[in-house]
JSON list of C-alpha atoms in Angstrom, two decimals:
[
{"chain": "A", "resi": 37, "resn": "MET", "atom": "CA", "xyz": [18.10, -19.53, -61.23]},
{"chain": "A", "resi": 38, "resn": "LYS", "atom": "CA", "xyz": [19.32, -18.91, -57.73]},
{"chain": "A", "resi": 39, "resn": "ARG", "atom": "CA", "xyz": [20.26, -15.35, -57.09]},
{"chain": "A", "resi": 40, "resn": "TYR", "atom": "CA", "xyz": [22.40, -13.81, -54.35]},
{"chain": "A", "resi": 41, "resn": "VAL", "atom": "CA", "xyz": [23.14, -10.45, -52.93]},
{"chain": "A", "resi": 42, "resn": "ILE", "atom": "CA", "xyz": [26.48, -10.56, -51.19]},
{"chain": "A", "resi": 43, "resn": "TYR", "atom": "CA", "xyz": [27.30, -8.38, -48.23]},
{"chain": "A", "resi": 44, "resn": "THR", "atom": "CA", "xyz": [30.71, -8.00, -46.47]},
{"chain": "A", "resi": 45, "resn": "ARG", "atom": "CA", "xyz": [31.81, -5.87, -43.56]},
{"chain": "A", "resi": 46, "resn": "VAL", "atom": "CA", "xyz": [34.87, -4.92, -41.67]},
{"chain": "A", "resi": 47, "resn": "SER", "atom": "CA", "xyz": [35.48, -2.43, -38.94]},
{"chain": "A", "resi": 48, "resn": "THR", "atom": "CA", "xyz": [38.75, -0.61, -38.86]},
{"chain": "A", "resi": 49, "resn": "GLU", "atom": "CA", "xyz": [40.22, -2.91, -36.18]},
{"chain": "A", "resi": 50, "resn": "ASP", "atom": "CA", "xyz": [38.86, -6.04, -38.00]},
{"chain": "A", "resi": 51, "resn": "GLN", "atom": "CA", "xyz": [40.61, -5.41, -41.39]},
{"chain": "A", "resi": 52, "resn": "GLY", "atom": "CA", "xyz": [43.86, -6.96, -40.40]},
{"chain": "A", "resi": 53, "resn": "LYS", "atom": "CA", "xyz": [42.41, -10.01, -38.61]},
{"chain": "A", "resi": 54, "resn": "SER", "atom": "CA", "xyz": [42.64, -13.16, -40.65]},
{"chain": "A", "resi": 55, "resn": "SER", "atom": "CA", "xyz": [39.16, -14.52, -39.67]},
{"chain": "A", "resi": 56, "resn": "LEU", "atom": "CA", "xyz": [37.39, -11.30, -40.12]},
{"chain": "A", "resi": 57, "resn": "GLY", "atom": "CA", "xyz": [39.14, -9.50, -42.97]},
{"chain": "A", "resi": 58, "resn": "LEU", "atom": "CA", "xyz": [37.59, -9.03, -46.42]},
{"chain": "A", "resi": 59, "resn": "GLU", "atom": "CA", "xyz": [39.82, -11.69, -48.00]},
{"chain": "A", "resi": 60, "resn": "ALA", "atom": "CA", "xyz": [38.63, -14.24, -45.54]},
{"chain": "A", "resi": 61, "resn": "GLN", "atom": "CA", "xyz": [35.02, -13.34, -46.05]},
{"chain": "A", "resi": 62, "resn": "GLU", "atom": "CA", "xyz": [35.42, -13.50, -49.75]},
{"chain": "A", "resi": 63, "resn": "ARG", "atom": "CA", "xyz": [37.09, -16.92, -49.49]},
{"chain": "A", "resi": 64, "resn": "ASP", "atom": "CA", "xyz": [34.26, -18.31, -47.36]},
{"chain": "A", "resi": 65, "resn": "ILE", "atom": "CA", "xyz": [31.63, -17.01, -49.79]},
{"chain": "A", "resi": 66, "resn": "ALA", "atom": "CA", "xyz": [33.50, -18.45, -52.70]},
{"chain": "A", "resi": 67, "resn": "ILE", "atom": "CA", "xyz": [33.64, -21.90, -50.90]},
{"chain": "A", "resi": 68, "resn": "PHE", "atom": "CA", "xyz": [29.84, -21.74, -50.31]},
{"chain": "A", "resi": 69, "resn": "LEU", "atom": "CA", "xyz": [29.16, -20.87, -53.89]},
{"chain": "A", "resi": 70, "resn": "ALA", "atom": "CA", "xyz": [31.39, -23.52, -55.30]},
{"chain": "A", "resi": 71, "resn": "ASN", "atom": "CA", "xyz": [30.36, -26.28, -52.91]},
{"chain": "A", "resi": 72, "resn": "PHE", "atom": "CA", "xyz": [26.96, -25.60, -51.36]},
{"chain": "A", "resi": 73, "resn": "SER", "atom": "CA", "xyz": [24.91, -23.42, -53.66]},
{"chain": "A", "resi": 74, "resn": "GLU", "atom": "CA", "xyz": [22.16, -24.50, -55.94]},
{"chain": "A", "resi": 75, "resn": "VAL", "atom": "CA", "xyz": [23.22, -24.30, -59.60]},
{"chain": "A", "resi": 76, "resn": "PRO", "atom": "CA", "xyz": [22.95, -22.28, -61.78]},
{"chain": "A", "resi": 77, "resn": "TYR", "atom": "CA", "xyz": [23.25, -19.23, -59.59]},
{"chain": "A", "resi": 78, "resn": "GLU", "atom": "CA", "xyz": [23.90, -15.47, -60.24]},
{"chain": "A", "resi": 79, "resn": "VAL", "atom": "CA", "xyz": [25.29, -12.80, -57.97]},
{"chain": "A", "resi": 80, "resn": "ILE", "atom": "CA", "xyz": [23.25, -9.75, -58.77]},
{"chain": "A", "resi": 81, "resn": "GLY", "atom": "CA", "xyz": [24.89, -7.29, -56.23]},
{"chain": "A", "resi": 82, "resn": "ARG", "atom": "CA", "xyz": [27.87, -6.91, -53.87]},
{"chain": "A", "resi": 83, "resn": "PHE", "atom": "CA", "xyz": [27.90, -4.43, -51.00]},
{"chain": "A", "resi": 84, "resn": "ARG", "atom": "CA", "xyz": [30.52, -3.63, -48.37]},
{"chain": "A", "resi": 85, "resn": "ASP", "atom": "CA", "xyz": [30.70, -1.53, -45.27]},
{"chain": "A", "resi": 86, "resn": "VAL", "atom": "CA", "xyz": [33.70, -0.41, -43.30]},
{"chain": "A", "resi": 87, "resn": "GLN", "atom": "CA", "xyz": [31.95, 0.14, -39.96]},
{"chain": "A", "resi": 88, "resn": "SER", "atom": "CA", "xyz": [31.39, -1.39, -36.61]},
{"chain": "A", "resi": 89, "resn": "GLY", "atom": "CA", "xyz": [28.95, -4.35, -36.26]},
{"chain": "A", "resi": 90, "resn": "LYS", "atom": "CA", "xyz": [27.53, -2.56, -33.18]},
{"chain": "A", "resi": 91, "resn": "ASP", "atom": "CA", "xyz": [26.17, 0.15, -35.54]},
{"chain": "A", "resi": 92, "resn": "ASP", "atom": "CA", "xyz": [23.16, -1.18, -37.48]},
{"chain": "A", "resi": 93, "resn": "ASP", "atom": "CA", "xyz": [22.75, 2.03, -39.47]},
{"chain": "A", "resi": 94, "resn": "ARG", "atom": "CA", "xyz": [25.08, 1.11, -42.31]},
{"chain": "A", "resi": 95, "resn": "PRO", "atom": "CA", "xyz": [24.40, 2.54, -45.83]},
{"chain": "A", "resi": 96, "resn": "GLU", "atom": "CA", "xyz": [25.65, -0.49, -47.89]},
{"chain": "A", "resi": 97, "resn": "LEU", "atom": "CA", "xyz": [23.81, -2.88, -45.66]},
{"chain": "A", "resi": 98, "resn": "ALA", "atom": "CA", "xyz": [20.65, -0.91, -46.27]},
{"chain": "A", "resi": 99, "resn": "LYS", "atom": "CA", "xyz": [21.20, -1.09, -50.05]},
{"chain": "A", "resi": 100, "resn": "ALA", "atom": "CA", "xyz": [21.83, -4.91, -49.87]},
{"chain": "A", "resi": 101, "resn": "LEU", "atom": "CA", "xyz": [18.67, -5.52, -47.81]},
{"chain": "A", "resi": 102, "resn": "ARG", "atom": "CA", "xyz": [16.62, -3.46, -50.14]},
{"chain": "A", "resi": 103, "resn": "MET", "atom": "CA", "xyz": [17.98, -5.22, -53.32]},
{"chain": "A", "resi": 104, "resn": "ALA", "atom": "CA", "xyz": [17.37, -8.64, -51.73]},
{"chain": "A", "resi": 105, "resn": "ARG", "atom": "CA", "xyz": [13.81, -7.70, -50.69]},
{"chain": "A", "resi": 106, "resn": "GLU", "atom": "CA", "xyz": [12.96, -6.27, -54.10]},
{"chain": "A", "resi": 107, "resn": "THR", "atom": "CA", "xyz": [14.38, -9.08, -56.18]},
{"chain": "A", "resi": 108, "resn": "GLY", "atom": "CA", "xyz": [13.76, -12.14, -53.94]},
{"chain": "A", "resi": 109, "resn": "ALA", "atom": "CA", "xyz": [17.48, -12.96, -53.96]},
{"chain": "A", "resi": 110, "resn": "GLU", "atom": "CA", "xyz": [19.13, -14.46, -50.88]},
{"chain": "A", "resi": 111, "resn": "LEU", "atom": "CA", "xyz": [21.31, -12.19, -48.86]},
{"chain": "A", "resi": 112, "resn": "LEU", "atom": "CA", "xyz": [24.69, -13.99, -48.47]},
{"chain": "A", "resi": 113, "resn": "VAL", "atom": "CA", "xyz": [27.16, -13.21, -45.75]},
{"chain": "A", "resi": 114, "resn": "ALA", "atom": "CA", "xyz": [30.34, -15.06, -44.69]},
{"chain": "A", "resi": 115, "resn": "LYS", "atom": "CA", "xyz": [29.66, -15.03, -40.97]},
{"chain": "A", "resi": 116, "resn": "LEU", "atom": "CA", "xyz": [26.53, -14.04, -38.96]},
{"chain": "A", "resi": 117, "resn": "ASP", "atom": "CA", "xyz": [28.39, -11.38, -37.04]},
{"chain": "A", "resi": 118, "resn": "ARG", "atom": "CA", "xyz": [29.31, -9.63, -40.30]},
{"chain": "A", "resi": 119, "resn": "LEU", "atom": "CA", "xyz": [25.61, -8.88, -40.53]},
{"chain": "A", "resi": 120, "resn": "SER", "atom": "CA", "xyz": [25.30, -7.69, -36.99]},
{"chain": "A", "resi": 121, "resn": "ARG", "atom": "CA", "xyz": [26.51, -8.37, -33.46]},
{"chain": "A", "resi": 122, "resn": "LYS", "atom": "CA", "xyz": [23.08, -7.68, -32.02]},
{"chain": "A", "resi": 123, "resn": "VAL", "atom": "CA", "xyz": [20.65, -10.49, -31.61]},
{"chain": "A", "resi": 124, "resn": "ALA", "atom": "CA", "xyz": [17.68, -8.14, -31.69]},
{"chain": "A", "resi": 125, "resn": "PHE", "atom": "CA", "xyz": [18.64, -6.79, -35.11]},
{"chain": "A", "resi": 126, "resn": "ILE", "atom": "CA", "xyz": [19.25, -10.31, -36.53]},
{"chain": "A", "resi": 127, "resn": "ALA", "atom": "CA", "xyz": [15.99, -11.50, -35.03]},
{"chain": "A", "resi": 128, "resn": "ALA", "atom": "CA", "xyz": [14.14, -8.65, -36.83]},
{"chain": "A", "resi": 129, "resn": "LEU", "atom": "CA", "xyz": [15.71, -9.77, -40.10]},
{"chain": "A", "resi": 130, "resn": "MET", "atom": "CA", "xyz": [14.67, -13.38, -39.41]},
{"chain": "A", "resi": 131, "resn": "ASP", "atom": "CA", "xyz": [11.04, -12.20, -38.99]},
{"chain": "A", "resi": 132, "resn": "ASP", "atom": "CA", "xyz": [11.11, -10.34, -42.29]},
{"chain": "A", "resi": 133, "resn": "LYS", "atom": "CA", "xyz": [8.93, -12.50, -44.67]},
{"chain": "A", "resi": 134, "resn": "ARG", "atom": "CA", "xyz": [10.49, -10.65, -47.67]},
{"chain": "A", "resi": 135, "resn": "LEU", "atom": "CA", "xyz": [14.03, -11.53, -46.78]},
{"chain": "A", "resi": 136, "resn": "SER", "atom": "CA", "xyz": [15.97, -14.80, -47.26]},
{"chain": "A", "resi": 137, "resn": "LEU", "atom": "CA", "xyz": [19.34, -15.19, -45.49]},
{"chain": "A", "resi": 138, "resn": "ARG", "atom": "CA", "xyz": [22.24, -17.42, -46.00]},
{"chain": "A", "resi": 139, "resn": "VAL", "atom": "CA", "xyz": [25.52, -17.74, -44.05]},
{"chain": "A", "resi": 140, "resn": "ALA", "atom": "CA", "xyz": [28.36, -19.20, -45.93]},
{"chain": "A", "resi": 141, "resn": "GLN", "atom": "CA", "xyz": [30.06, -20.81, -42.89]},
{"chain": "A", "resi": 142, "resn": "MET", "atom": "CA", "xyz": [26.77, -22.47, -41.97]},
{"chain": "A", "resi": 143, "resn": "PRO", "atom": "CA", "xyz": [25.42, -23.49, -45.35]},
{"chain": "A", "resi": 144, "resn": "TYR", "atom": "CA", "xyz": [22.61, -25.69, -44.09]},
{"chain": "A", "resi": 145, "resn": "ALA", "atom": "CA", "xyz": [21.44, -23.61, -41.16]},
{"chain": "A", "resi": 146, "resn": "ASP", "atom": "CA", "xyz": [17.81, -22.34, -41.24]},
{"chain": "A", "resi": 147, "resn": "LYS", "atom": "CA", "xyz": [16.53, -19.13, -39.69]},
{"chain": "A", "resi": 148, "resn": "PHE", "atom": "CA", "xyz": [15.80, -20.81, -36.34]},
{"chain": "A", "resi": 149, "resn": "GLN", "atom": "CA", "xyz": [19.29, -22.20, -36.08]},
{"chain": "A", "resi": 150, "resn": "LEU", "atom": "CA", "xyz": [20.81, -18.88, -37.04]},
{"chain": "A", "resi": 151, "resn": "HIS", "atom": "CA", "xyz": [18.75, -17.10, -34.40]},
{"chain": "A", "resi": 152, "resn": "ILE", "atom": "CA", "xyz": [20.01, -19.46, -31.76]},
{"chain": "A", "resi": 153, "resn": "TYR", "atom": "CA", "xyz": [23.56, -19.14, -32.92]},
{"chain": "A", "resi": 154, "resn": "ALA", "atom": "CA", "xyz": [23.29, -15.31, -32.79]},
{"chain": "A", "resi": 155, "resn": "ALA", "atom": "CA", "xyz": [22.06, -15.53, -29.16]},
{"chain": "A", "resi": 156, "resn": "LEU", "atom": "CA", "xyz": [24.83, -17.92, -28.16]},
{"chain": "A", "resi": 157, "resn": "ALA", "atom": "CA", "xyz": [27.44, -15.76, -29.84]},
{"chain": "A", "resi": 158, "resn": "GLU", "atom": "CA", "xyz": [26.18, -12.67, -27.97]},
{"chain": "A", "resi": 159, "resn": "GLN", "atom": "CA", "xyz": [26.31, -14.55, -24.68]},
{"chain": "A", "resi": 160, "resn": "GLU", "atom": "CA", "xyz": [29.86, -15.82, -25.51]},
{"chain": "A", "resi": 161, "resn": "ARG", "atom": "CA", "xyz": [31.08, -12.15, -26.08]},
{"chain": "A", "resi": 162, "resn": "THR", "atom": "CA", "xyz": [29.49, -10.99, -22.80]},
{"chain": "A", "resi": 163, "resn": "PHE", "atom": "CA", "xyz": [31.06, -13.92, -20.98]},
{"chain": "A", "resi": 164, "resn": "ILE", "atom": "CA", "xyz": [34.57, -13.27, -22.48]},
{"chain": "A", "resi": 165, "resn": "SER", "atom": "CA", "xyz": [34.27, -9.53, -21.50]},
{"chain": "A", "resi": 166, "resn": "GLU", "atom": "CA", "xyz": [33.33, -10.46, -17.94]},
{"chain": "A", "resi": 167, "resn": "ARG", "atom": "CA", "xyz": [35.94, -13.13, -17.67]},
{"chain": "A", "resi": 168, "resn": "THR", "atom": "CA", "xyz": [38.64, -10.59, -18.65]},
{"chain": "A", "resi": 169, "resn": "ARG", "atom": "CA", "xyz": [37.39, -8.14, -16.05]},
{"chain": "A", "resi": 170, "resn": "ALA", "atom": "CA", "xyz": [37.35, -10.79, -13.37]},
{"chain": "A", "resi": 171, "resn": "ALA", "atom": "CA", "xyz": [40.95, -11.82, -14.24]},
{"chain": "A", "resi": 172, "resn": "LEU", "atom": "CA", "xyz": [42.03, -8.15, -14.02]},
{"chain": "A", "resi": 173, "resn": "ARG", "atom": "CA", "xyz": [40.31, -7.69, -10.63]},
{"chain": "A", "resi": 174, "resn": "ALA", "atom": "CA", "xyz": [41.82, -10.97, -9.25]},
{"chain": "A", "resi": 175, "resn": "ALA", "atom": "CA", "xyz": [45.36, -9.81, -10.28]},
{"chain": "A", "resi": 176, "resn": "LYS", "atom": "CA", "xyz": [44.78, -6.47, -8.68]},
{"chain": "A", "resi": 177, "resn": "GLU", "atom": "CA", "xyz": [43.67, -8.08, -5.48]},
{"chain": "A", "resi": 178, "resn": "ARG", "atom": "CA", "xyz": [46.88, -10.14, -5.47]},
{"chain": "A", "resi": 179, "resn": "GLY", "atom": "CA", "xyz": [48.81, -6.96, -5.46]},
{"chain": "A", "resi": 180, "resn": "VAL", "atom": "CA", "xyz": [49.81, -7.14, -9.17]},
{"chain": "A", "resi": 181, "resn": "LYS", "atom": "CA", "xyz": [50.38, -3.68, -10.50]},
{"chain": "A", "resi": 182, "resn": "LEU", "atom": "CA", "xyz": [48.42, -3.37, -13.62]},
{"chain": "A", "resi": 183, "resn": "GLY", "atom": "CA", "xyz": [49.41, -0.82, -16.19]},
{"chain": "A", "resi": 184, "resn": "GLY", "atom": "CA", "xyz": [47.75, -0.01, -19.49]},
{"chain": "A", "resi": 185, "resn": "ALA", "atom": "CA", "xyz": [50.01, -2.28, -21.40]},
{"chain": "A", "resi": 186, "resn": "ARG", "atom": "CA", "xyz": [49.44, -5.23, -19.14]},
{"chain": "A", "resi": 187, "resn": "ASP", "atom": "CA", "xyz": [45.67, -4.75, -19.23]},
{"chain": "A", "resi": 188, "resn": "LYS", "atom": "CA", "xyz": [45.78, -4.78, -22.99]},
{"chain": "A", "resi": 189, "resn": "THR", "atom": "CA", "xyz": [47.97, -7.93, -23.07]},
{"chain": "A", "resi": 190, "resn": "MET", "atom": "CA", "xyz": [45.56, -9.75, -20.82]},
{"chain": "A", "resi": 191, "resn": "ALA", "atom": "CA", "xyz": [42.58, -8.67, -22.90]},
{"chain": "A", "resi": 192, "resn": "ARG", "atom": "CA", "xyz": [44.40, -9.63, -26.13]},
{"chain": "A", "resi": 193, "resn": "ASN", "atom": "CA", "xyz": [45.19, -13.14, -24.71]},
{"chain": "A", "resi": 194, "resn": "ALA", "atom": "CA", "xyz": [41.60, -13.69, -23.77]},
{"chain": "A", "resi": 195, "resn": "ALA", "atom": "CA", "xyz": [40.42, -12.59, -27.19]},
{"chain": "A", "resi": 196, "resn": "LEU", "atom": "CA", "xyz": [43.03, -14.83, -28.94]},
{"chain": "A", "resi": 197, "resn": "LYS", "atom": "CA", "xyz": [41.78, -17.82, -26.87]},
{"chain": "A", "resi": 198, "resn": "ALA", "atom": "CA", "xyz": [38.15, -16.98, -27.68]},
{"chain": "A", "resi": 199, "resn": "LYS", "atom": "CA", "xyz": [38.97, -16.73, -31.39]},
{"chain": "A", "resi": 200, "resn": "ALA", "atom": "CA", "xyz": [40.81, -20.05, -31.38]},
{"chain": "A", "resi": 201, "resn": "ASP", "atom": "CA", "xyz": [37.77, -21.71, -29.66]},
{"chain": "A", "resi": 202, "resn": "ALA", "atom": "CA", "xyz": [35.43, -20.15, -32.26]},
{"chain": "A", "resi": 203, "resn": "ASP", "atom": "CA", "xyz": [37.58, -21.23, -35.14]},
{"chain": "A", "resi": 204, "resn": "ALA", "atom": "CA", "xyz": [37.63, -24.81, -33.75]},
{"chain": "A", "resi": 205, "resn": "GLN", "atom": "CA", "xyz": [33.82, -24.83, -33.33]},
{"chain": "A", "resi": 206, "resn": "ARG", "atom": "CA", "xyz": [33.45, -23.59, -36.99]},
{"chain": "A", "resi": 207, "resn": "VAL", "atom": "CA", "xyz": [35.60, -26.20, -38.52]},
{"chain": "A", "resi": 208, "resn": "MET", "atom": "CA", "xyz": [34.22, -29.01, -36.35]},
{"chain": "A", "resi": 209, "resn": "LYS", "atom": "CA", "xyz": [31.01, -28.70, -38.42]},
{"chain": "A", "resi": 210, "resn": "VAL", "atom": "CA", "xyz": [33.01, -30.44, -41.12]},
{"chain": "A", "resi": 211, "resn": "ILE", "atom": "CA", "xyz": [35.49, -32.48, -39.09]},
{"chain": "A", "resi": 212, "resn": "ALA", "atom": "CA", "xyz": [32.92, -34.22, -36.74]},
{"chain": "A", "resi": 213, "resn": "PRO", "atom": "CA", "xyz": [30.93, -35.91, -39.45]},
{"chain": "A", "resi": 214, "resn": "LEU", "atom": "CA", "xyz": [34.08, -37.11, -41.15]},
{"chain": "A", "resi": 215, "resn": "ARG", "atom": "CA", "xyz": [35.52, -38.40, -37.82]},
{"chain": "A", "resi": 216, "resn": "GLY", "atom": "CA", "xyz": [32.15, -40.10, -37.00]},
{"chain": "A", "resi": 217, "resn": "ALA", "atom": "CA", "xyz": [32.38, -41.86, -40.37]},
{"chain": "A", "resi": 218, "resn": "GLY", "atom": "CA", "xyz": [35.75, -43.33, -39.31]},
{"chain": "A", "resi": 219, "resn": "GLN", "atom": "CA", "xyz": [38.04, -41.15, -41.33]},
{"chain": "A", "resi": 220, "resn": "SER", "atom": "CA", "xyz": [41.69, -40.75, -40.07]},
{"chain": "A", "resi": 221, "resn": "VAL", "atom": "CA", "xyz": [43.05, -37.34, -39.22]},
{"chain": "A", "resi": 222, "resn": "ASN", "atom": "CA", "xyz": [45.21, -37.55, -42.31]},
{"chain": "A", "resi": 223, "resn": "SER", "atom": "CA", "xyz": [42.22, -38.25, -44.46]},
{"chain": "A", "resi": 224, "resn": "ILE", "atom": "CA", "xyz": [40.28, -35.41, -42.83]},
{"chain": "A", "resi": 225, "resn": "ALA", "atom": "CA", "xyz": [43.16, -32.99, -43.43]},
{"chain": "A", "resi": 226, "resn": "ASP", "atom": "CA", "xyz": [43.07, -34.01, -47.20]},
{"chain": "A", "resi": 227, "resn": "THR", "atom": "CA", "xyz": [39.36, -33.53, -47.38]},
{"chain": "A", "resi": 228, "resn": "LEU", "atom": "CA", "xyz": [39.60, -30.06, -45.83]},
{"chain": "A", "resi": 229, "resn": "ASN", "atom": "CA", "xyz": [42.30, -29.02, -48.25]},
{"chain": "A", "resi": 230, "resn": "ASP", "atom": "CA", "xyz": [40.17, -30.43, -51.22]},
{"chain": "A", "resi": 231, "resn": "MET", "atom": "CA", "xyz": [37.33, -28.29, -50.07]},
{"chain": "A", "resi": 232, "resn": "SER", "atom": "CA", "xyz": [39.54, -25.24, -49.90]},
{"chain": "A", "resi": 233, "resn": "VAL", "atom": "CA", "xyz": [38.70, -24.85, -46.25]},
{"chain": "A", "resi": 234, "resn": "ALA", "atom": "CA", "xyz": [41.72, -22.83, -44.79]},
{"chain": "A", "resi": 235, "resn": "THR", "atom": "CA", "xyz": [43.14, -22.97, -41.32]},
{"chain": "A", "resi": 236, "resn": "ALA", "atom": "CA", "xyz": [42.56, -20.04, -38.90]},
{"chain": "A", "resi": 237, "resn": "ARG", "atom": "CA", "xyz": [45.84, -18.60, -40.29]},
{"chain": "A", "resi": 238, "resn": "GLY", "atom": "CA", "xyz": [44.86, -19.16, -43.94]},
{"chain": "A", "resi": 239, "resn": "GLY", "atom": "CA", "xyz": [47.04, -22.18, -44.49]},
{"chain": "A", "resi": 240, "resn": "ARG", "atom": "CA", "xyz": [46.62, -25.85, -45.42]},
{"chain": "A", "resi": 241, "resn": "TRP", "atom": "CA", "xyz": [45.55, -28.50, -42.98]},
{"chain": "A", "resi": 242, "resn": "THR", "atom": "CA", "xyz": [47.86, -31.21, -41.56]},
{"chain": "A", "resi": 243, "resn": "ALA", "atom": "CA", "xyz": [46.98, -34.26, -39.46]},
{"chain": "A", "resi": 244, "resn": "LYS", "atom": "CA", "xyz": [48.48, -32.53, -36.47]},
{"chain": "A", "resi": 245, "resn": "GLN", "atom": "CA", "xyz": [46.23, -29.47, -36.86]},
{"chain": "A", "resi": 246, "resn": "VAL", "atom": "CA", "xyz": [43.08, -31.68, -37.14]},
{"chain": "A", "resi": 247, "resn": "SER", "atom": "CA", "xyz": [44.18, -33.47, -34.00]},
{"chain": "A", "resi": 248, "resn": "ARG", "atom": "CA", "xyz": [44.52, -30.07, -32.20]},
{"chain": "A", "resi": 249, "resn": "VAL", "atom": "CA", "xyz": [41.02, -29.05, -33.25]},
{"chain": "A", "resi": 250, "resn": "LEU", "atom": "CA", "xyz": [39.61, -32.30, -32.01]},
{"chain": "A", "resi": 251, "resn": "GLN", "atom": "CA", "xyz": [41.48, -31.96, -28.60]},
{"chain": "A", "resi": 252, "resn": "ARG", "atom": "CA", "xyz": [40.19, -28.37, -28.19]},
{"chain": "A", "resi": 253, "resn": "SER", "atom": "CA", "xyz": [36.60, -29.21, -29.07]},
{"chain": "A", "resi": 254, "resn": "ALA", "atom": "CA", "xyz": [36.78, -32.15, -26.57]}
]
């Protein structure tokens, strides 16, 4: 029987964000178990931290890793960044022969692919940070008076755009093969809803939303 140890994490600032909150993580894990897991399966442990992903010294994560290693169960997380935001930490776990890792949002990804994804995600976060700083510098050089509130607004807008791009990339893993098979946007929306894949805001898919994802990805 396939066995899983489930780990979820939020930081204080993440708890209210739809794509990072506990409810969203539990939803993605449930989708994986219902649609992608071997059967029968058993969840032998659940662990949760409320702590920053930059801090790899997390008590519940340590317990989850220990249980997975000792039992041979797969460690199951909703998203790779729920495990850690550091490539070095994730790489060390990938090299651990006693540990098997599964990411719900990337059900068929192997360790090599997950390592690459972690590296790309880290680069993306660095780029977004640098892009925000560059935008603030450019505005200042144009004589725009930047206050604390304005800085936060610009940073928030950049973060929202980055999140929208990331959400589009995630769901394109499902949309692209369906579109390639000749399905219409209406049919793809129905398929996503049948699979219980929620939109970025937790709602149901429409043809218009599918079209927007295709346009953003293009």
